[in-house]
Amino acid sequence: MTYEQLVVLHAIVTEGTFRGAAVRLNKSQSAISHMLKKLETEIDIILLSRQAYRPTLTPQGEVFYRQATRVMQQMKNLNTVAKNLNAKQEPEVLLAVTATFPLAPVLDVIGTIKDEFPTTHIRLSRESMGGPIERLLRDDADIIIATMDGVPVEQVEALAFAQVTLMPVAHPDFEPAKSSHMKTVSEMQSYTQVVVADSSSGAFAQSRDLLPGGLRWTVSDFAAKKEILLAKLGWGGIPTHMIEDELARGELVALNVEGYQKRQSQLFQIRKRDKDVGIVAQSIWEQLRR
């Protein structure tokens, strides 16, 4: 049994006639008939009934044909893999995205890439503050989405990507949130500020929006931070896209704190200048910029 014989069977079934299969495969009708007969002889099964004008699958032929189409699809997938490998498709691409940015736009790109380059493994990590740039400079990431804070501009290529809005908030029953007047830094020092830890190991550590001299809790991610704020145990800044529902329902409210107003954070897609770029990483880069 050969792959070509399965192709012939598939062509006869889909075209409905031996003549149609011959035209489709650019072969003579006698060659098509001969290849099918040879297949039936080899497996000792009559696949097609020739009693009517159009050949039809026998009951055994139907079962065999269903399995044959699966094998043909697997062969097609294998051929795609081989072509991609010959085109130097990377076995793995690493992305690091700042925790302040919503994943949905990135996942849209990854979904497209997965269909186009099915053999490449995509590794996606969520990082905070200095985490993305540390991964990039240590070659633990091919592309990052982050701010340019602490980024050595001479070593990277960066394109403006998106903006996120961060706002200090708390539960409306949290004491500083009960009035709208501006709270001074000294007033807020006795209330717990909840901050997300920097995911870098130290060399690229950053700190943002920390209240000097204040009480502080540190958590690993924004999901934990939001739960603590909803539990009325502290205050802190959160990207507004993460708390739209809570703000609409009044479960969280904006805080008016000296030096801690709502702010815009500019994000960039960034990669190293001196690193070889594979076809998958290049495709991701191009799709992100669109």
CSV table of C-alpha atoms in Angstrom, one decimal:
chain,number,residue,atom,x,y,z
A,1,MET,CA,0.0,0.0,0.0
A,2,THR,CA,1.4,3.4,-1.0
A,3,TYR,CA,0.4,7.0,-0.3
A,4,GLU,CA,-0.2,7.5,-4.0
A,5,GLN,CA,-2.7,4.7,-4.0
A,6,LEU,CA,-4.6,6.5,-1.2
A,7,VAL,CA,-4.5,9.7,-3.2
A,8,VAL,CA,-6.1,7.9,-6.2
A,9,LEU,CA,-8.9,6.4,-4.0
A,10,HIS,CA,-9.5,9.9,-2.5
A,11,ALA,CA,-9.7,11.5,-6.0
A,12,ILE,CA,-12.2,8.8,-7.2
A,13,VAL,CA,-14.4,9.3,-4.2
A,14,THR,CA,-14.4,13.1,-4.3
A,15,GLU,CA,-14.7,13.4,-8.1
A,16,GLY,CA,-17.3,10.7,-8.4
A,17,THR,CA,-15.8,9.0,-11.5
A,18,PHE,CA,-12.6,7.4,-12.7
A,19,ARG,CA,-12.4,9.9,-15.5
A,20,GLY,CA,-12.7,12.9,-13.1
A,21,ALA,CA,-10.0,11.4,-10.9
A,22,ALA,CA,-7.7,11.0,-14.0
A,23,VAL,CA,-8.2,14.6,-15.0
A,24,ARG,CA,-7.6,15.8,-11.4
A,25,LEU,CA,-4.4,13.8,-11.0
A,26,ASN,CA,-3.2,14.3,-14.6
A,27,LYS,CA,-3.1,10.6,-15.2
A,28,SER,CA,-4.7,8.3,-17.7
A,29,GLN,CA,-8.0,6.6,-16.8
A,30,SER,CA,-6.4,3.2,-17.2
A,31,ALA,CA,-3.6,4.1,-14.8
A,32,ILE,CA,-6.2,5.2,-12.2
A,33,SER,CA,-8.1,1.9,-12.6
A,34,HIS,CA,-4.9,-0.1,-12.4
A,35,MET,CA,-3.7,1.6,-9.2
A,36,LEU,CA,-7.0,1.2,-7.5
A,37,LYS,CA,-7.2,-2.5,-8.5
A,38,LYS,CA,-3.7,-3.1,-7.2
A,39,LEU,CA,-4.6,-1.5,-3.9
A,40,GLU,CA,-7.7,-3.7,-3.6
A,41,THR,CA,-5.6,-6.8,-4.4
A,42,GLU,CA,-3.0,-5.9,-1.8
A,43,ILE,CA,-5.5,-5.4,1.0
A,44,ASP,CA,-7.9,-8.1,-0.3
A,45,ILE,CA,-10.9,-5.8,0.0
A,46,ILE,CA,-13.2,-4.5,-2.7
A,47,LEU,CA,-13.3,-0.8,-1.9
A,48,LEU,CA,-15.5,0.5,-4.7
A,49,SER,CA,-18.6,-1.0,-6.4
A,50,ARG,CA,-18.6,-0.6,-10.1
A,51,GLN,CA,-22.1,-1.8,-10.8
A,52,ALA,CA,-23.6,1.7,-11.2
A,53,TYR,CA,-22.5,4.5,-13.5
A,54,ARG,CA,-20.7,6.2,-10.6
A,55,PRO,CA,-18.4,4.1,-8.4
A,56,THR,CA,-19.5,4.0,-4.8
A,57,LEU,CA,-17.8,2.9,-1.6
A,58,THR,CA,-18.6,-0.6,-0.4
A,59,PRO,CA,-19.4,-0.9,3.4
A,60,GLN,CA,-15.8,-2.1,4.0
A,61,GLY,CA,-14.6,0.6,1.6
A,62,GLU,CA,-16.3,3.3,3.7
A,63,VAL,CA,-14.5,2.1,6.8
A,64,PHE,CA,-11.2,1.9,5.0
A,65,TYR,CA,-11.7,5.4,3.3
A,66,ARG,CA,-12.3,7.1,6.7
A,67,GLN,CA,-9.0,5.8,8.0
A,68,ALA,CA,-7.3,6.6,4.7
A,69,THR,CA,-8.3,10.3,4.9
A,70,ARG,CA,-6.9,10.5,8.4
A,71,VAL,CA,-3.6,9.0,7.2
A,72,MET,CA,-3.5,11.5,4.3
A,73,GLN,CA,-4.1,14.4,6.6
A,74,GLN,CA,-1.2,13.2,8.9
A,75,MET,CA,1.0,12.9,5.8
A,76,LYS,CA,0.1,16.5,4.8
A,77,ASN,CA,0.9,17.7,8.3
A,78,LEU,CA,4.2,15.8,8.2
A,79,ASN,CA,5.1,17.4,4.9
A,80,THR,CA,4.3,20.9,6.4
A,81,VAL,CA,6.6,20.1,9.3
A,82,ALA,CA,9.4,19.1,6.9
A,83,LYS,CA,9.0,22.3,4.8
A,84,ASN,CA,9.0,24.5,7.9
A,85,LEU,CA,12.1,22.7,9.3
A,86,ASN,CA,13.9,23.2,6.0
A,87,ALA,CA,13.0,26.9,6.2
A,88,LYS,CA,14.9,27.1,9.5
A,89,GLN,CA,11.7,27.3,11.6
A,90,GLU,CA,12.8,27.8,15.2
A,91,PRO,CA,11.9,24.9,17.7
A,92,GLU,CA,11.0,27.5,20.3
A,93,VAL,CA,10.2,31.3,20.6
A,94,LEU,CA,10.1,33.0,24.0
A,95,LEU,CA,7.9,36.0,24.7
A,96,ALA,CA,7.8,38.1,27.9
A,97,VAL,CA,4.9,40.5,28.4
A,98,THR,CA,4.6,43.0,31.2
A,99,ALA,CA,1.9,42.2,33.7
A,100,THR,CA,0.2,45.5,33.2
A,101,PHE,CA,-0.8,44.7,29.6
A,102,PRO,CA,-3.9,42.6,28.7
A,103,LEU,CA,-3.0,39.3,27.1
A,104,ALA,CA,-5.8,39.2,24.5
A,105,PRO,CA,-4.0,41.0,21.7
A,106,VAL,CA,-0.9,38.9,22.2
A,107,LEU,CA,-2.9,35.7,22.2
A,108,ASP,CA,-4.6,36.7,18.9
A,109,VAL,CA,-1.1,36.8,17.4
A,110,ILE,CA,0.0,33.6,19.0
A,111,GLY,CA,-3.1,31.8,17.7
A,112,THR,CA,-2.3,32.9,14.1
A,113,ILE,CA,1.3,31.8,14.6
A,114,LYS,CA,0.3,28.4,15.9
A,115,ASP,CA,-1.7,27.8,12.8
A,116,GLU,CA,1.1,28.9,10.5
A,117,PHE,CA,4.0,27.3,12.3
A,118,PRO,CA,2.6,24.4,14.3
A,119,THR,CA,5.9,22.8,15.2
A,120,THR,CA,7.3,25.8,17.0
A,121,HIS,CA,6.8,25.9,20.8
A,122,ILE,CA,5.7,29.3,22.1
A,123,ARG,CA,6.8,30.1,25.6
A,124,LEU,CA,4.9,33.1,27.1
A,125,SER,CA,5.8,34.6,30.5
A,126,ARG,CA,4.2,37.4,32.5
A,127,GLU,CA,6.7,39.7,34.1
A,128,SER,CA,6.7,42.7,36.3
A,129,MET,CA,8.9,45.9,36.1
A,130,GLY,CA,12.5,44.8,35.4
A,131,GLY,CA,11.5,41.2,34.6
A,132,PRO,CA,11.0,41.6,30.8
A,133,ILE,CA,14.2,43.4,30.1
A,134,GLU,CA,16.2,41.0,32.2
A,135,ARG,CA,14.9,38.1,30.2
A,136,LEU,CA,15.6,39.8,26.9
A,137,LEU,CA,19.2,40.8,27.8
A,138,ARG,CA,19.9,37.3,29.1
A,139,ASP,CA,18.5,35.7,26.0
A,140,ASP,CA,15.6,34.2,27.9
A,141,ALA,CA,13.2,36.0,25.6
A,142,ASP,CA,13.2,36.8,21.9
A,143,ILE,CA,10.6,39.6,22.1
A,144,ILE,CA,9.2,41.5,25.1
A,145,ILE,CA,6.4,44.0,25.6
A,146,ALA,CA,7.4,46.4,28.3
A,147,THR,CA,8.3,50.0,29.1
A,148,MET,CA,11.7,51.4,28.2
A,149,ASP,CA,12.6,52.0,31.9
A,150,GLY,CA,16.1,50.6,32.4
A,151,VAL,CA,16.4,49.5,28.8
A,152,PRO,CA,19.9,50.1,27.1
A,153,VAL,CA,18.6,51.7,24.0
A,154,GLU,CA,21.8,51.1,22.0
A,155,GLN,CA,21.3,47.3,22.4
A,156,VAL,CA,17.6,47.0,21.3
A,157,GLU,CA,15.1,47.7,18.6
A,158,ALA,CA,11.9,49.1,20.0
A,159,LEU,CA,8.6,50.1,18.5
A,160,ALA,CA,5.8,52.0,20.3
A,161,PHE,CA,3.1,49.3,21.0
A,162,ALA,CA,0.4,50.5,23.4
A,163,GLN,CA,-0.5,52.6,26.4
A,164,VAL,CA,-2.0,51.4,29.6
A,165,THR,CA,-3.6,53.6,32.3
A,166,LEU,CA,-2.8,52.9,36.0
A,167,MET,CA,-4.8,54.4,38.8
A,168,PRO,CA,-4.6,54.3,42.6
A,169,VAL,CA,-7.7,52.6,44.0
A,170,ALA,CA,-9.2,51.1,47.2
A,171,HIS,CA,-12.5,49.7,48.4
A,172,PRO,CA,-15.0,52.5,49.2
A,173,ASP,CA,-15.0,51.4,52.9
A,174,PHE,CA,-11.2,51.7,53.1
A,175,GLU,CA,-10.7,54.8,55.3
A,176,PRO,CA,-8.8,57.0,52.9
A,177,ALA,CA,-11.4,56.4,50.2
A,178,LYS,CA,-14.3,57.7,52.3
A,179,SER,CA,-13.5,61.3,51.4
A,180,SER,CA,-12.5,62.9,48.1
A,181,HIS,CA,-10.0,65.5,49.4
A,182,MET,CA,-6.3,64.9,48.4
A,183,LYS,CA,-4.5,62.8,51.0
A,184,THR,CA,-0.9,63.8,51.7
A,185,VAL,CA,2.0,61.4,51.7
A,186,SER,CA,2.2,61.6,55.5
A,187,GLU,CA,-1.5,60.9,55.9
A,188,MET,CA,-1.2,57.7,53.8
A,189,GLN,CA,1.9,56.4,55.5
A,190,SER,CA,-0.2,54.7,58.1
A,191,TYR,CA,-2.3,52.8,55.5
A,192,THR,CA,-1.0,49.6,53.8
A,193,GLN,CA,0.1,50.0,50.2
A,194,VAL,CA,-0.1,46.8,48.2
A,195,VAL,CA,2.6,46.5,45.5
A,196,VAL,CA,3.4,43.8,42.9
A,197,ALA,CA,7.0,42.4,43.3
A,198,ASP,CA,9.6,43.0,40.6
A,199,SER,CA,10.0,39.7,38.8
A,200,SER,CA,13.7,40.4,38.0
A,201,SER,CA,16.5,38.8,40.0
A,202,GLY,CA,18.0,42.1,41.2
A,203,ALA,CA,20.4,43.4,38.5
A,204,PHE,CA,17.4,45.0,36.7
A,205,ALA,CA,15.2,45.6,39.7
A,206,GLN,CA,12.9,48.6,39.5
A,207,SER,CA,10.5,50.3,41.8
A,208,ARG,CA,7.6,52.5,40.8
A,209,ASP,CA,4.9,54.4,42.7
A,210,LEU,CA,6.1,53.4,46.2
A,211,LEU,CA,5.0,55.6,49.0
A,212,PRO,CA,8.1,56.6,51.0
A,213,GLY,CA,8.0,55.5,54.6
A,214,GLY,CA,4.6,53.8,54.3
A,215,LEU,CA,3.3,50.4,55.4
A,216,ARG,CA,3.6,47.9,52.5
A,217,TRP,CA,2.5,44.4,51.4
A,218,THR,CA,4.2,42.8,48.5
A,219,VAL,CA,2.4,40.3,46.2
A,220,SER,CA,3.3,38.3,43.2
A,221,ASP,CA,0.7,39.5,40.7
A,222,PHE,CA,-2.2,41.9,40.1
A,223,ALA,CA,-4.9,39.3,40.7
A,224,ALA,CA,-3.7,38.9,44.3
A,225,LYS,CA,-3.4,42.6,44.6
A,226,LYS,CA,-7.0,43.2,43.5
A,227,GLU,CA,-8.3,40.6,45.9
A,228,ILE,CA,-6.6,42.3,48.8
A,229,LEU,CA,-8.0,45.7,47.8
A,230,LEU,CA,-11.5,44.3,47.5
A,231,ALA,CA,-11.0,42.8,51.0
A,232,LYS,CA,-10.5,46.4,52.3
A,233,LEU,CA,-7.0,45.6,53.5
A,234,GLY,CA,-5.0,48.2,51.5
A,235,TRP,CA,-4.7,50.5,48.5
A,236,GLY,CA,-2.6,50.6,45.4
A,237,GLY,CA,-2.3,51.3,41.6
A,238,ILE,CA,-3.9,48.9,39.1
A,239,PRO,CA,-4.2,49.1,35.3
A,240,THR,CA,-7.8,50.3,34.7
A,241,HIS,CA,-8.5,47.5,32.1
A,242,MET,CA,-8.2,45.0,35.0
A,243,ILE,CA,-10.8,46.7,37.2
A,244,GLU,CA,-13.4,48.1,34.8
A,245,ASP,CA,-16.2,46.0,36.3
A,246,GLU,CA,-15.3,46.7,39.9
A,247,LEU,CA,-15.2,50.4,39.2
A,248,ALA,CA,-18.5,50.3,37.4
A,249,ARG,CA,-20.1,48.5,40.4
A,250,GLY,CA,-18.5,50.8,42.9
A,251,GLU,CA,-16.5,47.9,44.5
A,252,LEU,CA,-13.3,49.9,43.9
A,253,VAL,CA,-13.0,53.7,43.8
A,254,ALA,CA,-10.2,56.1,42.7
A,255,LEU,CA,-8.0,57.5,45.5
A,256,ASN,CA,-6.8,61.1,45.6
A,257,VAL,CA,-3.3,60.8,46.9
A,258,GLU,CA,-0.6,63.5,46.6
A,259,GLY,CA,1.8,62.5,43.8
A,260,TYR,CA,-0.1,59.4,42.9
A,261,GLN,CA,-2.6,60.5,40.2
A,262,LYS,CA,-3.9,58.4,37.3
A,263,ARG,CA,-1.0,58.0,34.8
A,264,GLN,CA,-0.3,56.7,31.3
A,265,SER,CA,2.4,54.1,30.8
A,266,GLN,CA,3.8,53.7,27.3
A,267,LEU,CA,4.7,50.2,26.3
A,268,PHE,CA,7.0,49.0,23.5
A,269,GLN,CA,7.7,45.8,21.6
A,270,ILE,CA,11.4,45.2,22.0
A,271,ARG,CA,14.0,42.8,20.7
A,272,LYS,CA,17.8,42.7,20.8
A,273,ARG,CA,19.7,44.2,17.8
A,274,ASP,CA,22.5,41.6,17.7
A,275,LYS,CA,20.4,38.4,17.9
A,276,ASP,CA,19.7,36.3,14.9
A,277,VAL,CA,15.9,36.4,14.1
A,278,GLY,CA,14.2,33.2,13.0
A,279,ILE,CA,11.2,33.1,10.7
A,280,VAL,CA,8.7,32.5,13.5
A,281,ALA,CA,10.1,35.3,15.7
A,282,GLN,CA,10.1,37.6,12.7
A,283,SER,CA,6.5,36.8,11.9
A,284,ILE,CA,5.4,37.5,15.5
A,285,TRP,CA,7.3,40.8,15.4
A,286,GLU,CA,5.6,41.9,12.2
A,287,GLN,CA,2.1,40.9,13.4
A,288,LEU,CA,2.6,42.6,16.8
A,289,ARG,CA,3.5,45.9,15.0
A,290,ARG,CA,0.3,45.7,13.0
